[in-house]
Amino acid sequence: MGAQDTLKIGVLISGSGTNLQAIIDAIDEGLNVEIVKVLSSRPDAYGLERAAQAGIPTVSLSKEVYADPDVANAHIAAQFEQAGAEYLVMAGYMRKIGAQVLDAFPNRVINLHPALLPSFPGAHGIQDAYDAGVKVTGVTVHFANAEYDKGPIIAQRSVPILEGEDIDHLEERIHQVEHELYPWVLAHLAAGDITITPDRKVHIANA
Amino acid sequence: MGAQDTLKIGVLISGSGTNLQAIIDAIDEGLNVEIVKVLSSRPDAYGLERAAQAGIPTVSLSKEVYADPDVANAHIAAQFEQAGAEYLVMAGYMRKIGAQVLDAFPNRVINLHPALLPSFPGAHGIQDAYDAGVKVTGVTVHFANAEYDKGPIIAQRSVPILEGEDIDHLEERIHQVEHELYPWVLAHLAAGDITITPDRKVHIANA
């Protein structure tokens, strides 16, 4: 991939797809990325409609497909390889990514976590930070690897928790930061700016 | 203590005392705090000179005193009680605070940690964050309790790690934030703004 080529990505979703929408909107505004396929772990995910409205091919998997995670993950890897995806972008995907996918896209699966990793990993990053009483939380974009939530960190943005703020208000502000940060990372990925050092540090040129 | 009274604090140091100096400077500029005693765990700590220059009574403990930590901590608690300290402020104090001190000053011992807790606890918060490759670290002021680095968080400030920044530069910027945040917290403490809820969340009025 040259720096001038459009970056082809696959997006994995499970729900409403607001981060998918943020990427679609950024592409409309000139982000040098093409979404070649959207895959949902749930057939009723609203994000599938967002993809269809944007003319993006979709595939949804049922619970039955996931009965054997190895089979499911081999299927997922094959779907994205056939679609020509160079990178996979997890956008609210609530299933675990398996070794078959990580092996097919080594250092090419990107995840977003709604907290400042390594603090508050897991499925409830916003709530856990709120309950812990921290005063600063944030958003992390990182490479996914076998150790969940522990892959090399690409970018982080802090979000202060305001005095007296309720959890809904905090969630809304964190999602806003997500919707800015994910396209920002993809732009640098498309430009060829992002490198990983042997000690798993990520550098972004022209940041 | 009424909100208008000067807050009397004891400060614990082990080294150069740059945070102590920041508090002394803030007092010179109107911070409503009096340092009633500075205690050092090392007789050669430069912070003792800073205290003496500001006319603050000092006491230093030798390694021999710490041979029995229970005795040492009972001595520390007595020193600060006799000096009339209402709160204790740890400013680069490299010894563990014992139960005798925490019991004598319940929810009244404050510590500063050079990272965004709960990330990177321990003695090397800046280095550990740098080595982990996170993109945002910061400073935490929290109440010390028996579980080190896990007391209720009073205030946090984020510090982004800059692309290509070396550890010395990062340390300098983190120390700058420390020197602003500690007096800020003490001002709110002196004003009676800070409360702890039963679920260990800290609220700051007028923040």
Coordinates of C-alpha atoms in Angstrom, one line a residue:
Chain A
M1 CA 0.0 0.0 0.0
G2 CA 1.4 3.4 -1.0
A3 CA 0.6 6.4 1.1
Q4 CA -1.6 7.7 -1.7
D5 CA -3.8 4.6 -2.0
T6 CA -7.2 4.4 -0.3
L7 CA -7.0 2.3 2.8
K8 CA -9.5 -0.7 2.6
I9 CA -11.0 -1.6 5.9
G10 CA -13.5 -4.1 7.2
V11 CA -15.6 -3.0 10.2
L12 CA -17.0 -5.3 12.9
I13 CA -20.1 -4.2 14.8
S14 CA -22.7 -5.7 17.1
G15 CA -25.0 -2.8 17.8
S16 CA -26.1 0.6 16.7
G17 CA -22.9 1.4 14.9
T18 CA -22.4 5.0 15.9
N19 CA -18.6 4.7 15.4
L20 CA -19.2 3.1 12.0
Q21 CA -21.4 6.1 11.2
A22 CA -18.6 8.4 12.3
I23 CA -16.2 6.7 9.9
I24 CA -18.8 6.8 7.1
D25 CA -19.3 10.5 7.7
A26 CA -15.5 11.1 7.7
I27 CA -15.2 9.3 4.4
D28 CA -17.9 11.5 3.0
E29 CA -15.8 14.4 4.1
G30 CA -12.6 13.2 2.5
L31 CA -11.1 10.5 4.7
N32 CA -9.0 8.3 2.4
V33 CA -10.6 5.1 3.5
E34 CA -13.0 2.6 1.9
I35 CA -15.1 0.3 4.0
V36 CA -15.2 -2.9 1.9
K37 CA -17.4 -4.9 4.3
V38 CA -19.3 -4.5 7.5
L39 CA -19.8 -7.6 9.6
S40 CA -22.2 -7.8 12.5
S41 CA -22.3 -10.4 15.2
R42 CA -26.0 -9.8 15.4
P43 CA -28.5 -9.9 12.5
D44 CA -30.6 -7.1 14.1
A45 CA -27.8 -4.6 14.6
Y46 CA -28.9 -1.2 13.4
G47 CA -25.4 -0.6 12.2
L48 CA -26.2 -2.9 9.3
E49 CA -28.8 -0.4 8.1
R50 CA -26.3 2.4 8.3
A51 CA -23.9 0.3 6.2
A52 CA -26.6 -0.5 3.6
Q53 CA -27.6 3.1 3.3
A54 CA -24.0 3.9 2.6
G55 CA -23.8 1.2 -0.1
I56 CA -21.4 -1.0 1.9
P57 CA -21.7 -4.8 1.6
T58 CA -22.7 -6.4 4.9
V59 CA -22.7 -9.8 6.4
S60 CA -24.3 -10.8 9.7
L61 CA -23.6 -13.9 11.8
S62 CA -26.2 -15.6 13.9
K63 CA -25.6 -17.1 17.4
E64 CA -25.5 -20.5 15.7
V65 CA -22.5 -19.5 13.7
Y66 CA -20.7 -18.7 16.9
A67 CA -21.5 -22.1 18.5
D68 CA -18.0 -23.1 17.4
P69 CA -15.8 -19.9 17.8
D70 CA -13.0 -21.4 15.7
V71 CA -15.4 -22.0 12.8
A72 CA -16.9 -18.5 13.3
N73 CA -13.5 -16.8 13.4
A74 CA -12.2 -18.7 10.3
H75 CA -15.3 -17.6 8.5
I76 CA -14.8 -13.9 9.6
A77 CA -11.2 -13.9 8.5
A78 CA -12.2 -15.4 5.1
Q79 CA -15.0 -12.9 4.6
F80 CA -12.7 -9.9 5.1
E81 CA -9.8 -11.4 3.1
Q82 CA -12.2 -12.0 0.2
A83 CA -13.4 -8.5 0.5
G84 CA -9.9 -7.2 0.2
A85 CA -9.7 -5.6 3.6
E86 CA -6.2 -4.4 4.7
Y87 CA -7.2 -3.6 8.2
L88 CA -10.1 -4.6 10.5
V89 CA -11.7 -2.0 12.7
M90 CA -13.8 -3.1 15.7
A91 CA -16.6 -0.7 16.3
G92 CA -18.7 -1.9 19.2
Y93 CA -18.1 -5.5 18.4
M94 CA -19.1 -7.5 21.5
R95 CA -17.6 -10.9 20.5
K96 CA -14.0 -11.9 21.1
I97 CA -11.8 -11.8 18.1
G98 CA -10.2 -15.2 17.7
A99 CA -6.7 -16.3 16.7
Q100 CA -7.8 -17.1 13.1
V101 CA -8.7 -13.4 12.6
L102 CA -5.6 -12.1 14.4
D103 CA -3.3 -14.4 12.4
A104 CA -4.9 -13.4 9.1
F105 CA -4.5 -9.7 10.0
P106 CA -1.4 -9.5 12.1
N107 CA -1.1 -6.1 13.8
R108 CA -4.0 -5.1 11.5
V109 CA -6.9 -5.3 13.8
I110 CA -7.8 -2.1 15.6
N111 CA -10.0 -1.7 18.6
L112 CA -11.5 1.2 20.5
H113 CA -11.8 1.2 24.3
P114 CA -13.9 3.8 26.2
A115 CA -11.3 4.3 28.9
L116 CA -7.6 5.1 29.3
L117 CA -6.0 1.7 29.1
P118 CA -4.5 0.0 31.1
S119 CA -7.1 1.4 33.5
F120 CA -10.6 -0.1 33.3
P121 CA -10.3 -2.8 30.6
G122 CA -13.2 -5.1 29.9
A123 CA -16.7 -4.6 28.8
H124 CA -17.7 -1.8 31.1
G125 CA -14.9 0.8 30.8
I126 CA -17.0 3.9 31.2
Q127 CA -19.1 2.6 34.1
D128 CA -16.1 1.1 35.9
A129 CA -14.2 4.4 35.7
Y130 CA -17.2 6.3 36.9
D131 CA -17.8 3.9 39.8
A132 CA -14.1 4.1 40.8
G133 CA -14.3 7.8 41.3
V134 CA -11.5 8.7 39.0
K135 CA -11.4 12.3 37.8
V136 CA -10.0 11.7 34.4
T137 CA -11.0 8.9 32.0
G138 CA -10.9 8.8 28.2
V139 CA -10.7 6.8 25.0
T140 CA -8.0 4.4 23.7
V141 CA -7.5 3.2 20.1
H142 CA -5.2 0.2 20.1
F143 CA -4.1 -2.8 18.1
A144 CA -6.0 -5.9 19.2
N145 CA -4.1 -9.0 20.1
A146 CA -4.5 -12.2 21.9
E147 CA -4.3 -10.5 25.3
Y148 CA -7.5 -8.5 25.2
D149 CA -7.2 -4.8 25.9
K150 CA -3.4 -5.1 26.1
G151 CA -2.4 -4.5 22.5
P152 CA -0.1 -1.7 21.5
I153 CA -1.7 1.7 22.1
I154 CA -2.1 3.9 19.0
A155 CA -3.8 6.9 20.4
Q156 CA -5.5 8.1 23.5
R157 CA -7.6 11.2 24.5
S158 CA -8.4 12.1 28.0
V159 CA -11.9 13.1 29.2
P160 CA -12.2 14.7 32.6
I161 CA -15.2 13.5 34.7
L162 CA -17.0 16.7 35.7
E163 CA -18.1 17.4 39.3
G164 CA -21.7 16.2 39.7
E165 CA -21.8 14.7 36.2
D166 CA -24.1 11.7 35.8
I167 CA -23.1 8.6 33.9
D168 CA -25.3 9.3 30.8
H169 CA -23.7 12.7 30.3
L170 CA -20.2 11.2 30.6
E171 CA -21.0 8.4 28.2
E172 CA -22.2 11.0 25.6
R173 CA -19.0 13.0 25.9
I174 CA -16.9 9.9 25.6
H175 CA -18.7 8.8 22.5
Q176 CA -18.1 12.2 21.0
V177 CA -14.4 11.8 21.5
E178 CA -14.6 8.3 20.1
H179 CA -16.2 9.6 16.9
E180 CA -13.4 12.1 16.5
L181 CA -10.5 9.8 17.4
Y182 CA -11.3 6.8 15.3
P183 CA -11.3 8.7 12.0
W184 CA -8.2 10.6 13.1
V185 CA -6.4 7.3 13.6
L186 CA -7.6 5.9 10.3
A187 CA -6.4 9.0 8.5
H188 CA -2.9 8.4 9.8
L189 CA -3.2 4.7 9.0
A190 CA -4.2 5.6 5.4
A191 CA -1.3 8.0 5.1
G192 CA 1.2 5.4 6.2
D193 CA 2.1 7.3 9.3
I194 CA 1.8 4.6 11.9
T195 CA 4.6 2.2 12.8
I196 CA 5.0 -0.3 15.7
T197 CA 8.5 -0.7 17.3
P198 CA 9.8 -4.1 18.4
D199 CA 9.0 -3.1 22.0
R200 CA 5.4 -2.6 21.0
K201 CA 5.3 1.2 21.0
V202 CA 3.3 2.9 18.3
H203 CA 4.7 6.0 16.6
I204 CA 2.6 8.3 14.5
A205 CA 4.4 10.6 12.0
N206 CA 2.9 14.0 11.2
A207 CA 0.6 13.8 14.3
Chain B
M1 CA -12.0 24.0 61.3
G2 CA -14.1 26.7 59.7
A3 CA -13.7 27.5 56.1
Q4 CA -12.0 30.8 56.9
D5 CA -9.3 29.3 59.2
T6 CA -5.8 28.6 57.9
L7 CA -5.3 24.9 57.2
K8 CA -2.4 23.5 59.2
I9 CA -0.6 20.7 57.4
G10 CA 2.5 18.6 58.0
V11 CA 4.6 17.6 54.9
L12 CA 6.5 14.4 54.5
I13 CA 9.5 14.3 52.2
S14 CA 12.5 12.2 51.3
G15 CA 14.3 14.2 48.7
S16 CA 14.7 17.5 47.0
G17 CA 11.3 18.7 48.0
T18 CA 10.2 20.4 44.8
N19 CA 6.5 19.8 45.7
L20 CA 7.2 21.2 49.1
Q21 CA 8.7 24.3 47.5
A22 CA 5.6 24.6 45.2
I23 CA 3.4 24.6 48.3
I24 CA 5.7 27.1 50.1
D25 CA 5.5 29.4 47.0
A26 CA 1.8 29.1 46.9
I27 CA 1.5 30.1 50.5
D28 CA 3.7 33.1 49.8
E29 CA 1.2 34.0 47.1
G30 CA -1.8 33.7 49.4
L31 CA -2.7 30.0 49.7
N32 CA -4.6 29.7 53.1
V33 CA -2.3 27.0 54.4
E34 CA 0.4 26.8 57.1
I35 CA 3.0 24.1 57.1
V36 CA 3.5 23.4 60.8
K37 CA 6.3 20.8 60.3
V38 CA 8.3 19.1 57.6
L39 CA 9.5 15.6 58.3
S40 CA 12.1 13.8 56.1
S41 CA 12.9 10.1 56.0
R42 CA 16.4 11.1 55.1
P43 CA 18.6 13.5 57.1
D44 CA 20.3 14.7 53.9
A45 CA 17.1 15.6 52.0
Y46 CA 17.5 19.0 50.3
G47 CA 13.9 19.7 51.1
L48 CA 14.9 20.2 54.7
E49 CA 16.9 23.2 53.6
R50 CA 13.9 24.6 51.7
A51 CA 11.8 24.2 54.9
A52 CA 14.4 25.9 57.1
Q53 CA 14.7 28.7 54.6
A54 CA 11.0 29.2 54.9
G55 CA 11.1 29.2 58.7
I56 CA 9.3 25.8 59.0
P57 CA 10.2 23.4 61.8
T58 CA 11.8 20.3 60.5
V59 CA 12.5 16.8 61.8
S60 CA 14.5 14.1 60.0
L61 CA 14.6 10.4 60.7
S62 CA 17.5 8.1 60.2
K63 CA 17.5 4.6 58.8
E64 CA 17.9 3.4 62.4
V65 CA 14.6 4.9 63.4
Y66 CA 12.9 2.9 60.6
A67 CA 14.4 -0.4 61.8
D68 CA 11.1 -0.9 63.6
P69 CA 8.5 0.6 61.3
D70 CA 5.8 0.5 64.0
V71 CA 8.0 2.6 66.3
A72 CA 8.9 4.9 63.5
N73 CA 5.2 5.5 62.4
A74 CA 4.1 6.0 66.0
H75 CA 6.8 8.6 66.3
I76 CA 5.8 10.3 63.0
A77 CA 2.1 10.4 64.1
A78 CA 3.1 11.9 67.5
Q79 CA 5.4 14.5 65.8
F80 CA 2.6 15.8 63.6
E81 CA -0.1 15.7 66.3
Q82 CA 2.1 17.7 68.6
A83 CA 2.7 20.2 65.8
G84 CA -1.0 20.6 65.4
A85 CA -1.2 19.3 61.9
E86 CA -4.8 18.8 60.6
Y87 CA -3.7 17.1 57.4
L88 CA -0.6 15.3 56.3
V89 CA 0.8 15.9 52.8
M90 CA 3.2 13.4 51.2
A91 CA 5.5 15.1 48.9
G92 CA 8.0 12.6 47.5
Y93 CA 8.0 10.6 50.7
M94 CA 9.6 7.2 49.8
R95 CA 8.7 5.3 52.9
K96 CA 5.4 3.5 53.5
I97 CA 3.0 5.3 55.7
G98 CA 2.0 2.9 58.6
A99 CA -1.3 2.3 60.3
Q100 CA -0.3 4.4 63.3
V101 CA -0.2 7.5 61.0
L102 CA -3.3 6.6 59.1
D103 CA -5.2 5.9 62.3
A104 CA -4.1 9.2 63.8
F105 CA -5.1 11.1 60.6
P106 CA -8.1 9.2 59.2
N107 CA -8.9 10.4 55.7
R108 CA -6.4 13.2 56.4
V109 CA -3.3 11.9 54.6
I110 CA -2.9 13.1 51.1
N111 CA -0.5 11.6 48.5
L112 CA 0.5 12.6 45.0
H113 CA 1.2 10.0 42.4
P114 CA 2.8 10.8 39.0
A115 CA 0.4 8.8 36.9
L116 CA -3.4 8.5 36.3
L117 CA -4.3 5.9 39.0
P118 CA -5.4 3.1 38.9
S119 CA -2.9 2.9 36.0
F120 CA 0.8 2.6 36.9
P121 CA 0.8 2.5 40.7
G122 CA 4.0 1.9 42.6
A123 CA 7.3 3.7 42.8
H124 CA 7.9 4.3 39.1
G125 CA 4.7 5.7 37.7
I126 CA 6.3 7.9 35.1
Q127 CA 8.7 5.4 33.8
D128 CA 6.2 2.6 33.8
A129 CA 3.7 4.7 31.8
Y130 CA 6.4 5.7 29.3
D131 CA 7.6 2.1 28.9
A132 CA 4.1 0.8 28.4
G133 CA 3.7 3.2 25.4
V134 CA 0.5 4.9 26.6
K135 CA -0.3 8.2 24.9
V136 CA -1.8 9.9 28.0
T137 CA -0.5 9.8 31.5
G138 CA -0.9 12.4 34.3
V139 CA -1.0 13.2 37.9
T140 CA -3.2 12.0 40.7
V141 CA -3.8 13.5 44.2
H142 CA -5.5 11.0 46.5
F143 CA -6.2 10.1 50.1
A144 CA -3.7 7.5 51.2
N145 CA -5.0 4.5 52.9
A146 CA -3.8 1.0 53.9
E147 CA -4.1 -0.2 50.3
Y148 CA -1.3 1.9 48.8
D149 CA -2.2 3.9 45.7
K150 CA -5.8 2.9 46.1
G151 CA -7.3 5.6 48.3
P152 CA -10.1 7.9 47.2
I153 CA -9.0 10.1 44.3
I154 CA -9.3 13.8 44.9
A155 CA -8.0 15.3 41.7
Q156 CA -6.4 14.2 38.5
R157 CA -4.8 16.0 35.5
S158 CA -3.9 14.4 32.2
V159 CA -0.6 14.8 30.5
P160 CA -0.3 13.6 26.9
I161 CA 3.0 11.9 26.0
L162 CA 4.3 13.7 23.0
E163 CA 5.5 11.9 19.9
G164 CA 9.2 11.4 20.1
E165 CA 9.4 12.8 23.7
D166 CA 12.2 11.4 25.9
I167 CA 11.5 10.4 29.5
D168 CA 13.3 13.4 31.0
H169 CA 11.1 15.9 29.1
L170 CA 8.0 14.0 30.2
E171 CA 9.1 13.9 33.8
E172 CA 9.7 17.7 33.7
R173 CA 6.2 18.3 32.3
I174 CA 4.6 16.0 34.9
H175 CA 6.4 17.7 37.7
Q176 CA 5.1 21.0 36.5
V177 CA 1.5 19.7 36.7
E178 CA 2.2 18.3 40.2
H179 CA 3.4 21.8 41.3
E180 CA 0.1 23.3 40.1
L181 CA -2.2 20.5 41.2
Y182 CA -1.1 20.1 44.8
P183 CA -1.6 23.7 45.8
W184 CA -5.0 23.7 44.0
V185 CA -6.1 20.7 46.1
L186 CA -4.9 22.3 49.3
A187 CA -6.8 25.5 48.5
H188 CA -10.0 23.5 48.2
L189 CA -9.2 21.6 51.4
A190 CA -8.6 24.9 53.3
A191 CA -11.9 26.2 51.9
G192 CA -13.8 23.2 53.2
D193 CA -14.8 22.2 49.7
I194 CA -13.7 18.6 49.8
T195 CA -16.0 15.8 51.0
I196 CA -15.8 12.0 50.7
T197 CA -19.0 9.9 50.1
P198 CA -19.5 6.5 51.7
D199 CA -18.7 4.9 48.4
R200 CA -15.3 6.6 48.5
K201 CA -15.9 9.2 45.9
V202 CA -14.5 12.6 46.5
H203 CA -16.5 15.7 45.7
I204 CA -15.0 19.2 45.4
A205 CA -17.4 22.1 45.7
N206 CA -16.6 25.3 43.8
A207 CA -14.1 23.4 41.6

